[in-house]
Coordinates of N, CA and C in Angstrom, one line a residue:
X24 N -61.3 -30.4 0.8 CA -61.2 -29.1 0.3 C -60.1 -29.1 -0.8
X25 N -60.2 -28.1 -1.7 CA -59.3 -28.0 -2.8 C -57.9 -27.5 -2.2
X26 N -56.8 -28.1 -2.7 CA -55.5 -27.6 -2.3 C -54.6 -27.5 -3.5
X27 N -53.6 -26.7 -3.3 CA -52.6 -26.5 -4.4 C -51.2 -26.9 -4.0
X28 N -50.4 -27.4 -4.9 CA -49.1 -27.8 -4.6 C -48.1 -27.2 -5.6
X29 N -46.9 -26.8 -5.2 CA -45.9 -26.3 -6.1 C -44.7 -27.2 -6.1
X30 N -44.4 -27.7 -7.3 CA -43.3 -28.7 -7.4 C -42.3 -28.3 -8.6
X31 N -41.2 -29.0 -8.6 CA -40.3 -28.9 -9.7 C -40.4 -30.2 -10.6
X32 N -40.4 -30.0 -11.9 CA -40.4 -31.2 -12.7 C -39.0 -31.4 -13.3
X33 N -38.3 -32.4 -12.9 CA -36.9 -32.7 -13.3 C -36.9 -33.8 -14.4
X34 N -36.2 -33.5 -15.5 CA -36.0 -34.5 -16.5 C -34.5 -34.4 -16.9
X35 N -33.7 -35.1 -16.2 CA -32.2 -35.1 -16.4 C -31.7 -33.7 -16.2
X36 N -31.1 -33.1 -17.2 CA -30.5 -31.7 -17.0 C -31.6 -30.6 -17.2
X37 N -32.8 -31.0 -17.5 CA -33.9 -30.0 -17.7 C -34.8 -30.0 -16.5
X38 N -35.2 -28.8 -16.1 CA -36.1 -28.6 -15.0 C -37.1 -27.5 -15.3
X39 N -38.4 -27.8 -15.0 CA -39.4 -26.8 -15.1 C -39.7 -26.4 -13.7
X40 N -39.5 -25.1 -13.4 CA -39.6 -24.6 -12.0 C -41.0 -24.2 -11.6
X41 N -41.3 -24.3 -10.4 CA -42.5 -23.8 -9.7 C -43.8 -24.1 -10.5
X42 N -44.0 -25.4 -10.7 CA -45.2 -25.9 -11.4 C -46.3 -26.0 -10.3
X43 N -47.5 -25.4 -10.6 CA -48.6 -25.5 -9.7 C -49.6 -26.6 -10.1
X44 N -49.9 -27.5 -9.2 CA -50.9 -28.5 -9.4 C -52.1 -28.3 -8.4
X45 N -53.3 -28.5 -8.8 CA -54.5 -28.3 -8.0 C -55.2 -29.7 -7.8
X46 N -55.5 -29.9 -6.5 CA -56.3 -31.1 -6.2 C -57.7 -30.8 -5.8
X47 N -58.7 -31.5 -6.3 CA -60.1 -31.3 -5.9 C -60.7 -30.0 -6.4
X48 N -60.2 -29.5 -7.5 CA -60.7 -28.2 -8.0 C -61.6 -28.4 -9.3
X49 N -61.1 -29.2 -10.2 CA -61.9 -29.3 -11.5 C -62.6 -30.6 -11.5
X50 N -63.3 -30.8 -12.6 CA -64.1 -32.0 -12.9 C -63.6 -32.7 -14.2
X51 N -63.1 -33.9 -14.1 CA -62.6 -34.5 -15.3 C -63.7 -35.1 -16.1
X52 N -63.5 -35.3 -17.4 CA -64.5 -35.9 -18.2 C -64.8 -37.4 -17.8
X53 N -66.0 -37.9 -18.1 CA -66.3 -39.2 -17.8 C -65.4 -40.2 -18.5
X54 N -64.8 -39.8 -19.6 CA -64.0 -40.7 -20.4 C -62.7 -41.0 -19.6
X55 N -62.3 -40.2 -18.7 CA -61.1 -40.3 -17.8 C -61.4 -40.7 -16.4
X56 N -62.6 -41.2 -16.2 CA -63.1 -41.4 -14.8 C -62.2 -42.4 -14.1
X57 N -61.6 -43.4 -14.8 CA -60.8 -44.4 -14.1 C -59.3 -44.1 -14.0
X58 N -58.9 -43.0 -14.5 CA -57.5 -42.6 -14.5 C -57.0 -42.4 -13.1
X59 N -55.8 -43.0 -12.8 CA -55.3 -42.9 -11.4 C -55.0 -41.4 -11.1
X60 N -54.7 -40.6 -12.1 CA -54.4 -39.2 -11.9 C -55.6 -38.3 -11.8
X61 N -56.8 -38.9 -12.0 CA -58.0 -38.1 -12.0 C -58.2 -37.3 -10.6
X62 N -58.5 -36.0 -10.7 CA -58.7 -35.2 -9.5 C -57.6 -34.2 -9.3
X63 N -56.5 -34.4 -10.0 CA -55.4 -33.4 -9.9 C -55.2 -32.7 -11.2
X64 N -55.1 -31.4 -11.2 CA -55.0 -30.6 -12.4 C -53.6 -29.9 -12.4
X65 N -53.1 -29.6 -13.6 CA -51.8 -28.9 -13.7 C -52.0 -27.6 -14.5
X66 N -51.3 -26.6 -14.2 CA -51.4 -25.3 -14.9 C -51.0 -25.4 -16.4
X67 N -51.7 -24.8 -17.3 CA -51.5 -24.9 -18.7 C -50.1 -24.4 -19.1
X68 N -49.5 -23.3 -18.6 CA -48.2 -22.9 -19.1 C -47.1 -23.9 -18.8
X69 N -47.3 -24.7 -17.7 CA -46.3 -25.7 -17.5 C -46.4 -26.8 -18.5
X70 N -47.6 -27.1 -18.9 CA -47.8 -28.2 -19.9 C -47.2 -27.7 -21.2
X71 N -47.4 -26.5 -21.6 CA -46.8 -25.9 -22.8 C -45.3 -26.0 -22.8
X72 N -44.7 -25.7 -21.6 CA -43.3 -25.8 -21.5 C -42.8 -27.2 -21.6
X73 N -43.6 -28.1 -21.1 CA -43.3 -29.6 -21.1 C -43.4 -30.0 -22.6
X74 N -44.4 -29.6 -23.3 CA -44.5 -30.0 -24.7 C -43.4 -29.4 -25.6
X75 N -42.9 -28.2 -25.2 CA -41.8 -27.7 -25.9 C -40.5 -28.5 -25.8
X76 N -40.3 -29.1 -24.6 CA -39.2 -30.0 -24.3 C -39.3 -31.2 -25.2
X77 N -40.5 -31.8 -25.2 CA -40.8 -33.0 -26.0 C -40.5 -32.7 -27.5
X78 N -41.0 -31.5 -28.0 CA -40.8 -31.2 -29.4 C -39.4 -31.0 -29.7
X79 N -38.6 -30.5 -28.8 CA -37.2 -30.2 -29.0 C -36.3 -31.5 -28.9
X80 N -37.0 -32.6 -28.5 CA -36.3 -33.9 -28.3 C -35.5 -34.0 -27.0
X81 N -35.8 -33.1 -26.1 CA -35.1 -33.2 -24.8 C -35.6 -34.3 -23.9
X82 N -36.8 -34.8 -24.2 CA -37.4 -35.9 -23.5 C -38.5 -36.5 -24.4
X83 N -38.9 -37.7 -24.0 CA -39.9 -38.3 -24.8 C -41.3 -38.1 -24.2
X84 N -42.3 -38.3 -25.1 CA -43.7 -38.1 -24.6 C -44.0 -39.1 -23.5
X85 N -43.4 -40.3 -23.6 CA -43.6 -41.3 -22.5 C -43.0 -40.9 -21.2
X86 N -41.9 -40.2 -21.2 CA -41.2 -39.7 -20.0 C -42.1 -38.6 -19.3
X87 N -42.6 -37.7 -20.2 CA -43.5 -36.7 -19.7 C -44.7 -37.2 -19.1
X88 N -45.4 -38.2 -19.8 CA -46.6 -38.8 -19.3 C -46.4 -39.5 -18.0
X89 N -45.3 -40.3 -17.9 CA -45.1 -41.1 -16.7 C -44.8 -40.2 -15.5
X90 N -44.1 -39.1 -15.7 CA -43.8 -38.2 -14.6 C -45.0 -37.5 -14.1
X91 N -45.9 -37.1 -15.0 CA -47.1 -36.4 -14.6 C -48.1 -37.4 -13.9
X92 N -48.2 -38.6 -14.4 CA -49.0 -39.6 -13.8 C -48.6 -40.0 -12.4
X93 N -47.3 -40.2 -12.2 CA -46.7 -40.5 -10.9 C -47.0 -39.4 -9.9
X94 N -46.8 -38.2 -10.4 CA -47.0 -37.0 -9.5 C -48.4 -36.9 -9.1
X95 N -49.3 -36.9 -10.1 CA -50.7 -36.8 -9.8 C -51.3 -37.9 -8.9
X96 N -50.8 -39.1 -9.2 CA -51.3 -40.3 -8.4 C -50.8 -40.1 -6.9
X97 N -49.6 -39.7 -6.7 CA -49.0 -39.5 -5.4 C -49.8 -38.4 -4.6
X98 N -50.2 -37.4 -5.3 CA -51.0 -36.3 -4.6 C -52.4 -36.9 -4.3
X99 N -53.0 -37.6 -5.2 CA -54.3 -38.2 -4.9 C -54.3 -39.1 -3.7
X100 N -53.3 -40.0 -3.7 CA -53.2 -40.9 -2.6 C -52.9 -40.2 -1.3
X101 N -52.1 -39.1 -1.3 CA -51.9 -38.4 -0.1 C -53.2 -37.7 0.4
X102 N -53.9 -37.1 -0.5 CA -55.1 -36.4 -0.1 C -56.2 -37.4 0.4
X103 N -56.3 -38.6 -0.2 CA -57.2 -39.6 0.2 C -56.9 -40.0 1.6
X104 N -55.6 -40.2 1.9 CA -55.2 -40.6 3.3 C -55.6 -39.5 4.3
X105 N -55.3 -38.2 3.9 CA -55.7 -37.1 4.8 C -57.1 -37.1 5.1
X106 N -58.0 -37.3 4.1 CA -59.4 -37.2 4.2 C -59.9 -38.4 5.1
X107 N -59.4 -39.6 4.9 CA -59.7 -40.7 5.7 C -59.4 -40.5 7.2
X108 N -58.2 -40.0 7.4 CA -57.7 -39.7 8.8 C -58.6 -38.7 9.5
X109 N -59.1 -37.7 8.7 CA -60.0 -36.7 9.3 C -61.3 -37.3 9.7
X110 N -61.8 -38.2 8.8 CA -63.1 -38.8 9.1 C -63.0 -39.7 10.3
X111 N -61.9 -40.5 10.4 CA -61.7 -41.4 11.5 C -61.6 -40.6 12.8
X112 N -60.9 -39.5 12.8 CA -60.8 -38.7 14.0 C -62.2 -38.1 14.4
X113 N -63.0 -37.7 13.5 CA -64.3 -37.2 13.8 C -65.2 -38.2 14.4
X114 N -65.1 -39.5 13.9 CA -66.0 -40.5 14.3 C -65.7 -41.0 15.7
X115 N -64.5 -40.6 16.2 CA -64.1 -41.0 17.6 C -64.9 -40.2 18.7
X116 N -65.4 -39.1 18.3 CA -66.1 -38.2 19.2 C -67.5 -38.6 19.6
X117 N -68.2 -39.3 18.6 CA -69.6 -39.7 18.9 C -70.5 -38.5 18.6
X118 N -71.8 -38.8 18.8 CA -72.9 -37.8 18.4 C -72.8 -36.6 19.3
X119 N -72.4 -36.7 20.6 CA -72.4 -35.5 21.4 C -71.3 -34.5 20.9
X120 N -70.2 -35.1 20.6 CA -69.1 -34.2 20.1 C -69.4 -33.6 18.8
X121 N -70.1 -34.4 17.9 CA -70.5 -33.8 16.6 C -71.5 -32.7 16.8
X122 N -72.4 -32.8 17.8 CA -73.3 -31.7 18.1 C -72.5 -30.5 18.5
X123 N -71.5 -30.6 19.4 CA -70.8 -29.5 19.9 C -69.9 -28.9 18.8
X124 N -69.4 -29.8 17.9 CA -68.5 -29.3 16.8 C -69.3 -28.4 15.9
X125 N -70.5 -28.8 15.6 CA -71.4 -28.0 14.7 C -71.8 -26.7 15.4
X126 N -72.0 -26.8 16.7 CA -72.5 -25.6 17.4 C -71.4 -24.5 17.4
X127 N -70.1 -24.9 17.5 CA -69.1 -23.9 17.6 C -68.3 -23.7 16.3
X128 N -68.6 -24.5 15.3 CA -67.9 -24.3 14.0 C -68.7 -23.4 13.1
X129 N -68.2 -22.2 13.0 CA -69.0 -21.2 12.2 C -68.5 -21.0 10.8
X130 N -67.7 -22.0 10.3 CA -67.3 -21.9 8.9 C -68.4 -22.2 8.0
X131 N -68.3 -21.7 6.8 CA -69.3 -21.8 5.8 C -69.1 -23.1 4.9
X132 N -70.2 -23.8 4.7 CA -70.2 -24.9 3.7 C -70.9 -24.2 2.5
X133 N -70.3 -24.5 1.3 CA -70.7 -23.8 0.1 C -70.9 -24.8 -1.0
X134 N -71.8 -24.4 -2.0 CA -71.9 -25.1 -3.2 C -71.7 -24.2 -4.4
X135 N -70.8 -24.6 -5.3 CA -70.5 -23.7 -6.4 C -70.6 -24.6 -7.7
X136 N -70.8 -23.9 -8.8 CA -70.7 -24.5 -10.1 C -70.3 -23.5 -11.2
X137 N -70.2 -23.9 -12.4 CA -69.9 -23.0 -13.5 C -71.2 -22.7 -14.2
X138 N -71.2 -21.6 -15.0 CA -72.3 -21.3 -15.8 C -72.6 -22.3 -16.9
X139 N -71.5 -22.9 -17.4 CA -71.6 -23.8 -18.5 C -72.1 -25.2 -18.1
X140 N -71.8 -25.6 -16.8 CA -72.3 -26.9 -16.3 C -72.9 -26.7 -14.9
X141 N -74.1 -26.1 -14.9 CA -74.7 -25.7 -13.6 C -75.1 -26.9 -12.7
X142 N -75.2 -28.1 -13.2 CA -75.6 -29.2 -12.4 C -74.4 -30.0 -11.8
X143 N -73.2 -29.5 -12.2 CA -72.0 -30.1 -11.6 C -71.6 -29.2 -10.5
X144 N -71.8 -29.7 -9.3 CA -71.7 -28.9 -8.1 C -70.5 -29.3 -7.2
X145 N -69.7 -28.4 -6.8 CA -68.6 -28.6 -5.8 C -69.1 -28.2 -4.4
X146 N -69.1 -29.1 -3.4 CA -69.5 -28.8 -2.1 C -68.2 -28.8 -1.2
X147 N -67.9 -27.6 -0.7 CA -66.7 -27.4 0.1 C -67.0 -26.6 1.4
X148 N -65.9 -26.3 2.1 CA -66.0 -25.5 3.4 C -64.9 -24.5 3.4
X149 N -65.3 -23.3 4.0 CA -64.3 -22.2 4.1 C -64.7 -21.2 5.1
X150 N -63.7 -20.6 5.7 CA -64.0 -19.5 6.7 C -64.5 -18.2 5.9
X151 N -63.9 -18.0 4.8 CA -64.3 -16.8 4.0 C -64.6 -17.3 2.6
X152 N -65.9 -17.3 2.3 CA -66.3 -17.8 1.0 C -65.8 -16.9 -0.2
X153 N -65.8 -15.6 0.0 CA -65.4 -14.7 -1.1 C -63.9 -15.0 -1.4
X154 N -63.1 -15.1 -0.4 CA -61.7 -15.4 -0.6 C -61.5 -16.8 -1.3
X155 N -62.3 -17.8 -0.8 CA -62.1 -19.1 -1.4 C -62.6 -19.0 -2.9
X156 N -63.6 -18.3 -3.2 CA -64.1 -18.2 -4.6 C -63.0 -17.6 -5.4
X157 N -62.3 -16.6 -4.9 CA -61.2 -15.9 -5.7 C -60.1 -17.0 -6.0
X158 N -59.8 -17.8 -5.0 CA -58.7 -18.8 -5.1 C -59.1 -19.8 -6.1
X159 N -60.3 -20.3 -6.1 CA -60.8 -21.3 -7.0 C -60.9 -20.8 -8.4
X160 N -61.3 -19.5 -8.5 CA -61.5 -18.9 -9.8 C -60.2 -18.8 -10.6
X161 N -59.1 -18.7 -9.9 CA -57.8 -18.6 -10.5 C -57.5 -19.9 -11.4
X162 N -57.9 -21.0 -10.9 CA -57.6 -22.2 -11.6 C -58.7 -22.7 -12.5
X163 N -59.8 -21.9 -12.7 CA -60.9 -22.3 -13.5 C -61.0 -21.5 -14.8
X164 N -61.2 -22.2 -15.9 CA -61.3 -21.5 -17.2 C -62.6 -20.8 -17.4
X165 N -63.6 -21.2 -16.6 CA -65.0 -20.6 -16.7 C -65.4 -20.0 -15.4
X166 N -66.3 -19.1 -15.5 CA -66.8 -18.4 -14.3 C -67.5 -19.3 -13.3
X167 N -67.0 -19.2 -12.0 CA -67.7 -20.0 -11.0 C -68.8 -19.1 -10.3
X168 N -69.9 -19.8 -9.9 CA -71.0 -19.1 -9.3 C -71.3 -19.8 -8.0
X169 N -71.5 -19.0 -6.9 CA -72.0 -19.5 -5.7 C -73.5 -19.8 -5.7
X170 N -73.8 -21.1 -5.5 CA -75.2 -21.5 -5.6 C -75.9 -21.6 -4.3
X171 N -75.1 -21.8 -3.2 CA -75.7 -22.0 -1.9 C -74.7 -22.0 -0.8
X172 N -75.0 -21.6 0.4 CA -74.1 -21.7 1.5 C -74.8 -21.7 2.8
X173 N -74.2 -22.3 3.8 CA -74.8 -22.4 5.2 C -73.6 -22.6 6.2
X174 N -73.8 -22.2 7.4 CA -72.8 -22.4 8.4 C -73.0 -23.8 8.9
X175 N -71.8 -24.4 9.3 CA -71.9 -25.8 9.8 C -70.5 -26.5 9.7
X176 N -69.6 -25.9 9.0 CA -68.2 -26.4 9.0 C -68.0 -27.8 8.5
X177 N -66.9 -28.5 8.9 CA -66.6 -29.8 8.5 C -67.7 -30.8 8.7
X178 N -68.4 -30.8 9.9 CA -69.4 -31.9 10.1 C -70.5 -31.8 9.0
X179 N -71.0 -30.6 8.7 CA -72.0 -30.4 7.7 C -71.5 -30.8 6.3
X180 N -70.3 -30.4 6.0 CA -69.7 -30.8 4.7 C -69.6 -32.3 4.6
X181 N -69.1 -32.9 5.6 CA -69.0 -34.4 5.6 C -70.3 -35.1 5.4
X182 N -71.3 -34.6 6.1 CA -72.7 -35.2 6.0 C -73.2 -35.0 4.5
X183 N -73.0 -33.8 4.0 CA -73.5 -33.6 2.6 C -72.7 -34.5 1.6
X184 N -71.4 -34.7 1.8 CA -70.6 -35.5 0.9 C -71.1 -37.0 1.0
X185 N -71.4 -37.4 2.2 CA -71.9 -38.8 2.4 C -73.3 -39.0 1.8
X186 N -74.2 -38.0 2.1 CA -75.6 -38.1 1.6 C -75.6 -38.1 0.1
X187 N -74.8 -37.3 -0.6 CA -74.8 -37.3 -2.0 C -73.7 -38.1 -2.7
X188 N -73.2 -39.1 -1.9 CA -72.1 -39.9 -2.4 C -72.5 -40.7 -3.7
X189 N -73.7 -41.0 -3.9 CA -74.1 -41.8 -5.1 C -74.0 -41.0 -6.4
X190 N -73.9 -39.6 -6.3 CA -73.8 -38.8 -7.4 C -72.4 -38.1 -7.5
X191 N -71.5 -38.5 -6.6 CA -70.2 -37.9 -6.6 C -69.4 -38.4 -7.8
X192 N -68.8 -37.4 -8.5 CA -68.0 -37.7 -9.7 C -66.5 -37.9 -9.3
X193 N -66.0 -37.0 -8.4 CA -64.7 -37.2 -7.8 C -64.5 -36.1 -6.8
X194 N -63.7 -36.4 -5.8 CA -63.3 -35.4 -4.8 C -64.6 -34.7 -4.2
X195 N -64.7 -33.4 -4.4 CA -65.8 -32.7 -3.8 C -66.8 -32.3 -4.9
X196 N -66.8 -32.9 -6.0 CA -67.7 -32.6 -7.1 C -68.8 -33.7 -7.2
X197 N -70.0 -33.2 -7.5 CA -71.2 -34.0 -7.5 C -72.0 -33.7 -8.8
X198 N -72.6 -34.7 -9.4 CA -73.4 -34.5 -10.6 C -74.9 -34.6 -10.3
X199 N -75.5 -33.4 -10.3 CA -76.9 -33.3 -10.0 C -77.8 -33.3 -11.3
X200 N -77.3 -34.0 -12.3 CA -78.0 -34.1 -13.6 C -79.4 -34.6 -13.3
X201 N -80.4 -34.0 -13.8 CA -81.8 -34.4 -13.6 C -82.5 -33.8 -12.5
X202 N -81.7 -33.1 -11.6 CA -82.3 -32.4 -10.4 C -82.6 -31.0 -10.9
X203 N -83.9 -30.6 -10.8 CA -84.3 -29.2 -11.3 C -83.6 -28.1 -10.5
X204 N -83.4 -28.3 -9.2 CA -82.8 -27.2 -8.4 C -81.8 -27.8 -7.4
X205 N -80.6 -28.0 -7.8 CA -79.6 -28.6 -6.9 C -79.4 -27.8 -5.6
X206 N -79.4 -26.5 -5.7 CA -79.2 -25.7 -4.5 C -80.3 -25.9 -3.5
X207 N -81.6 -26.0 -3.9 CA -82.7 -26.3 -3.1 C -82.6 -27.7 -2.4
X208 N -82.2 -28.7 -3.2 CA -82.0 -30.0 -2.6 C -80.9 -30.0 -1.5
X209 N -79.8 -29.4 -1.8 CA -78.7 -29.3 -0.8 C -79.2 -28.6 0.4
X210 N -79.9 -27.5 0.2 CA -80.4 -26.8 1.4 C -81.4 -27.6 2.3
X211 N -82.2 -28.4 1.6 CA -83.2 -29.2 2.4 C -82.4 -30.2 3.3
X212 N -81.4 -30.9 2.7 CA -80.6 -31.9 3.4 C -79.8 -31.2 4.5
X213 N -79.3 -30.1 4.2 CA -78.5 -29.4 5.2 C -79.3 -28.9 6.4
X214 N -80.5 -28.4 6.1 CA -81.4 -27.9 7.2 C -81.8 -29.0 8.1
X215 N -82.1 -30.2 7.5 CA -82.5 -31.3 8.3 C -81.4 -31.8 9.2
X216 N -80.1 -31.7 8.7 CA -79.0 -32.1 9.5 C -78.8 -31.1 10.7
X217 N -78.8 -29.8 10.3 CA -78.6 -28.8 11.4 C -79.7 -28.8 12.4
X218 N -80.9 -29.0 12.0 CA -82.0 -29.1 12.9 C -81.9 -30.2 13.9
X219 N -81.3 -31.3 13.4 CA -81.1 -32.5 14.3 C -80.0 -32.3 15.3
X220 N -78.9 -31.8 14.8 CA -77.7 -31.8 15.7 C -77.3 -30.4 16.2
X221 N -77.8 -29.3 15.7 CA -77.3 -28.0 16.1 C -78.4 -27.3 16.8
X222 N -78.1 -26.5 17.8 CA -79.1 -25.7 18.5 C -79.5 -24.5 17.6
X223 N -78.6 -24.0 16.9 CA -78.9 -22.9 16.0 C -78.2 -23.1 14.7
X224 N -78.8 -22.8 13.6 CA -78.2 -22.9 12.3 C -78.7 -21.8 11.4
X225 N -77.9 -21.2 10.6 CA -78.3 -20.1 9.7 C -77.9 -20.5 8.3
X226 N -78.8 -20.2 7.4 CA -78.5 -20.5 6.0 C -78.7 -19.2 5.2
X227 N -78.1 -19.2 4.0 CA -78.3 -18.1 3.1 C -78.1 -18.6 1.7
X228 N -78.7 -17.9 0.7 CA -78.5 -18.3 -0.7 C -77.7 -17.1 -1.3

Protein backbone atom coordinates (compact mmCIF):
# COMPACT_ATOMS: atom_id res chain seq x y z
CA UNK A 1 0.00 0.00 0.00
CA UNK A 2 1.08 3.56 -0.60
CA UNK A 3 2.55 5.35 2.40
CA UNK A 4 3.72 8.86 3.16
CA UNK A 5 6.67 10.02 5.26
CA UNK A 6 7.48 13.45 6.68
CA UNK A 7 11.17 14.26 7.14
CA UNK A 8 13.57 17.17 7.63
CA UNK A 9 16.29 17.79 5.06
CA UNK A 10 19.42 19.10 6.79
CA UNK A 11 22.33 20.64 4.92
CA UNK A 12 24.71 22.09 7.49
CA UNK A 13 23.06 25.23 8.85
CA UNK A 14 20.21 24.97 6.35
CA UNK A 15 17.08 22.91 6.98
CA UNK A 16 13.97 22.26 4.89
CA UNK A 17 11.15 21.48 7.32
CA UNK A 18 8.34 18.93 7.00
CA UNK A 19 9.13 17.46 3.60
CA UNK A 20 6.59 14.86 2.47
CA UNK A 21 7.70 11.81 0.51
CA UNK A 22 5.34 9.21 -0.93
CA UNK A 23 6.16 5.56 -1.48
CA UNK A 24 4.24 3.38 -3.95
CA UNK A 25 2.11 6.20 -5.29
CA UNK A 26 3.43 7.21 -8.69
CA UNK A 27 4.88 5.47 -11.72
CA UNK A 28 8.41 6.39 -12.80
CA UNK A 29 9.40 6.55 -16.44
CA UNK A 30 11.05 3.49 -17.96
CA UNK A 31 14.23 5.54 -18.41
CA UNK A 32 14.60 5.53 -14.61
CA UNK A 33 13.55 1.91 -14.10
CA UNK A 34 16.90 0.90 -12.55
CA UNK A 35 17.30 3.87 -10.21
CA UNK A 36 17.67 2.82 -6.56
CA UNK A 37 15.33 5.66 -5.57
CA UNK A 38 12.58 4.50 -7.96
CA UNK A 39 9.21 4.18 -6.23
CA UNK A 40 9.58 7.12 -3.84
CA UNK A 41 8.28 10.58 -4.79
CA UNK A 42 8.86 13.98 -3.17
CA UNK A 43 6.58 17.02 -3.07
CA UNK A 44 7.37 19.69 -5.68
CA UNK A 45 7.49 22.70 -3.25
CA UNK A 46 10.30 21.01 -1.33
CA UNK A 47 12.21 20.43 -4.56
CA UNK A 48 11.81 24.11 -5.46
CA UNK A 49 13.12 25.12 -2.04
CA UNK A 50 16.03 22.75 -2.49
CA UNK A 51 16.83 24.23 -5.92
CA UNK A 52 16.73 27.72 -4.41
CA UNK A 53 19.43 26.68 -1.93
CA UNK A 54 21.53 25.29 -4.77
CA UNK A 55 21.07 28.47 -6.80
CA UNK A 56 22.07 30.57 -3.79
CA UNK A 57 25.26 28.55 -3.36
CA UNK A 58 24.21 27.21 0.04
CA UNK A 59 24.88 23.66 -1.17
CA UNK A 60 25.94 21.89 -4.32
CA UNK A 61 23.74 19.96 -6.71
CA UNK A 62 25.74 16.84 -5.82
CA UNK A 63 24.91 17.26 -2.13
CA UNK A 64 21.22 17.66 -2.89
CA UNK A 65 21.21 14.66 -5.22
CA UNK A 66 23.05 12.42 -2.77
CA UNK A 67 20.75 13.38 0.10
CA UNK A 68 17.59 12.62 -1.88
CA UNK A 69 19.01 9.38 -3.26
CA UNK A 70 20.01 8.11 0.18
CA UNK A 71 16.65 9.06 1.66
CA UNK A 72 14.58 7.47 -1.11
CA UNK A 73 16.72 4.32 -1.15
CA UNK A 74 16.33 3.94 2.61
CA UNK A 75 12.54 4.24 2.31
CA UNK A 76 12.44 1.72 -0.53
CA UNK A 77 14.52 -0.78 1.43
CA UNK A 78 12.35 -0.35 4.51
CA UNK A 79 9.11 -0.87 2.60
CA UNK A 80 10.52 -3.89 0.76
CA UNK A 81 11.42 -5.47 4.11
CA UNK A 82 7.96 -4.73 5.50
CA UNK A 83 6.31 -6.30 2.46
CA UNK A 84 8.49 -9.41 2.62
CA UNK A 85 7.76 -9.84 6.34
CA UNK A 86 4.03 -9.57 5.69
CA UNK A 87 4.22 -12.20 2.95
CA UNK A 88 6.25 -14.57 5.14
CA UNK A 89 3.77 -14.19 8.00
CA UNK A 90 0.84 -14.98 5.72
CA UNK A 91 2.56 -18.04 4.27
CA UNK A 92 2.90 -19.56 7.74
CA UNK A 93 -0.86 -20.01 8.03
CA UNK A 94 -1.36 -22.34 5.08
CA UNK A 95 -4.38 -22.69 2.82
CA UNK A 96 -6.95 -23.06 5.62
CA UNK A 97 -5.86 -19.84 7.28
CA UNK A 98 -5.85 -18.07 3.92
CA UNK A 99 -9.43 -19.26 3.43
CA UNK A 100 -10.46 -17.85 6.81
CA UNK A 101 -8.53 -14.63 6.26
CA UNK A 102 -10.43 -13.93 3.06
CA UNK A 103 -13.72 -14.91 4.63
CA UNK A 104 -13.42 -12.36 7.42
CA UNK A 105 -11.37 -9.65 5.71
CA UNK A 106 -13.93 -7.28 4.21
CA UNK A 107 -11.46 -4.65 3.03
CA UNK A 108 -11.64 -3.60 -0.58
CA UNK A 109 -9.02 -4.39 -3.17
CA UNK A 110 -9.07 -1.70 -5.85
CA UNK A 111 -7.59 -0.90 -9.24
CA UNK A 112 -7.02 2.73 -10.23
CA UNK A 113 -5.37 4.57 -13.09
CA UNK A 114 -5.13 8.05 -14.53
CA UNK A 115 -7.08 9.29 -17.53
CA UNK A 116 -3.83 10.00 -19.36
CA UNK A 117 -2.39 6.48 -18.89
CA UNK A 118 -5.42 4.18 -18.46
CA UNK A 119 -3.42 0.96 -18.87
CA UNK A 120 -1.05 1.80 -16.02
CA UNK A 121 -2.95 0.29 -13.09
CA UNK A 122 -2.32 0.49 -9.36
CA UNK A 123 -3.72 -2.47 -7.39
CA UNK A 124 -4.07 -1.75 -3.68
CA UNK A 125 -6.22 -2.44 -0.62
CA UNK A 126 -8.23 -0.15 1.67
CA UNK A 127 -11.08 -0.19 4.16
CA UNK A 128 -12.55 2.96 2.63
CA UNK A 129 -11.90 3.36 -1.10
CA UNK A 130 -13.29 6.89 -1.27
CA UNK A 131 -10.97 8.06 1.50
CA UNK A 132 -8.00 6.28 -0.06
CA UNK A 133 -8.75 7.89 -3.42
CA UNK A 134 -8.75 11.32 -1.79
CA UNK A 135 -5.37 10.62 -0.17
CA UNK A 136 -3.83 9.34 -3.39
CA UNK A 137 -5.24 12.22 -5.41
CA UNK A 138 -3.37 14.73 -3.24
CA UNK A 139 -0.06 13.42 -4.52
CA UNK A 140 -1.12 12.99 -8.15
CA UNK A 141 -0.87 15.69 -10.80
CA UNK A 142 -3.56 14.00 -12.92
CA UNK A 143 -7.05 12.78 -12.07
CA UNK A 144 -7.24 9.25 -10.70
CA UNK A 145 -10.11 6.97 -11.70
CA UNK A 146 -11.41 3.88 -9.92
CA UNK A 147 -11.47 1.10 -12.51
CA UNK A 148 -12.43 -1.91 -10.40
CA UNK A 149 -12.89 -3.10 -6.82
CA UNK A 150 -13.74 -6.27 -4.90
CA UNK A 151 -13.76 -7.40 -1.30
CA UNK A 152 -10.93 -9.72 -0.32
CA UNK A 153 -8.36 -7.72 1.62
CA UNK A 154 -4.65 -8.47 1.72
CA UNK A 155 -4.90 -12.11 0.52
CA UNK A 156 -6.64 -11.06 -2.69
CA UNK A 157 -4.31 -8.10 -3.19
CA UNK A 158 -1.29 -10.36 -2.74
CA UNK A 159 -2.67 -12.92 -5.19
CA UNK A 160 -3.29 -10.27 -7.85
CA UNK A 161 0.19 -8.83 -7.35
CA UNK A 162 1.72 -12.27 -7.82
CA UNK A 163 -0.51 -13.17 -10.77
CA UNK A 164 0.36 -9.99 -12.66
CA UNK A 165 3.98 -9.83 -11.51
CA UNK A 166 5.26 -10.16 -15.08
CA UNK A 167 3.75 -6.77 -15.94
CA UNK A 168 4.64 -5.03 -12.66
CA UNK A 169 6.51 -1.78 -13.23
CA UNK A 170 7.21 -1.06 -9.57
CA UNK A 171 5.56 -1.34 -6.18
CA UNK A 172 1.78 -1.66 -6.74
CA UNK A 173 1.77 -0.43 -10.35
CA UNK A 174 1.23 -2.71 -13.35
CA UNK A 175 1.45 -2.05 -17.08
CA UNK A 176 -1.50 -3.58 -18.94
CA UNK A 177 -0.36 -2.23 -22.29
CA UNK A 178 -2.00 -4.28 -25.04
CA UNK A 179 -4.83 -5.47 -22.78
CA UNK A 180 -8.13 -4.12 -24.18
CA UNK A 181 -9.88 -4.14 -20.79
CA UNK A 182 -7.57 -4.30 -17.73
CA UNK A 183 -10.48 -4.06 -15.28
CA UNK A 184 -12.21 -7.07 -16.85
CA UNK A 185 -8.99 -9.09 -16.74
CA UNK A 186 -8.39 -8.23 -13.08
CA UNK A 187 -12.00 -9.09 -12.25
CA UNK A 188 -11.74 -12.50 -13.91
CA UNK A 189 -8.61 -13.39 -11.95
CA UNK A 190 -10.08 -12.08 -8.69
CA UNK A 191 -13.34 -13.98 -9.12
CA UNK A 192 -11.48 -17.23 -9.74
CA UNK A 193 -9.42 -16.69 -6.59
CA UNK A 194 -12.43 -15.83 -4.42
CA UNK A 195 -14.45 -18.73 -5.78
CA UNK A 196 -11.68 -21.11 -4.85
CA UNK A 197 -10.88 -19.87 -1.36
CA UNK A 198 -13.86 -17.89 -0.10
CA UNK A 199 -17.38 -19.00 0.75
CA UNK A 200 -18.76 -15.68 -0.40
CA UNK A 201 -17.27 -12.87 -2.45
CA UNK A 202 -18.80 -9.74 -3.82
CA UNK A 203 -17.47 -7.57 -6.60
CA UNK A 204 -18.42 -4.22 -8.02
CA UNK A 205 -17.22 -1.95 -10.80
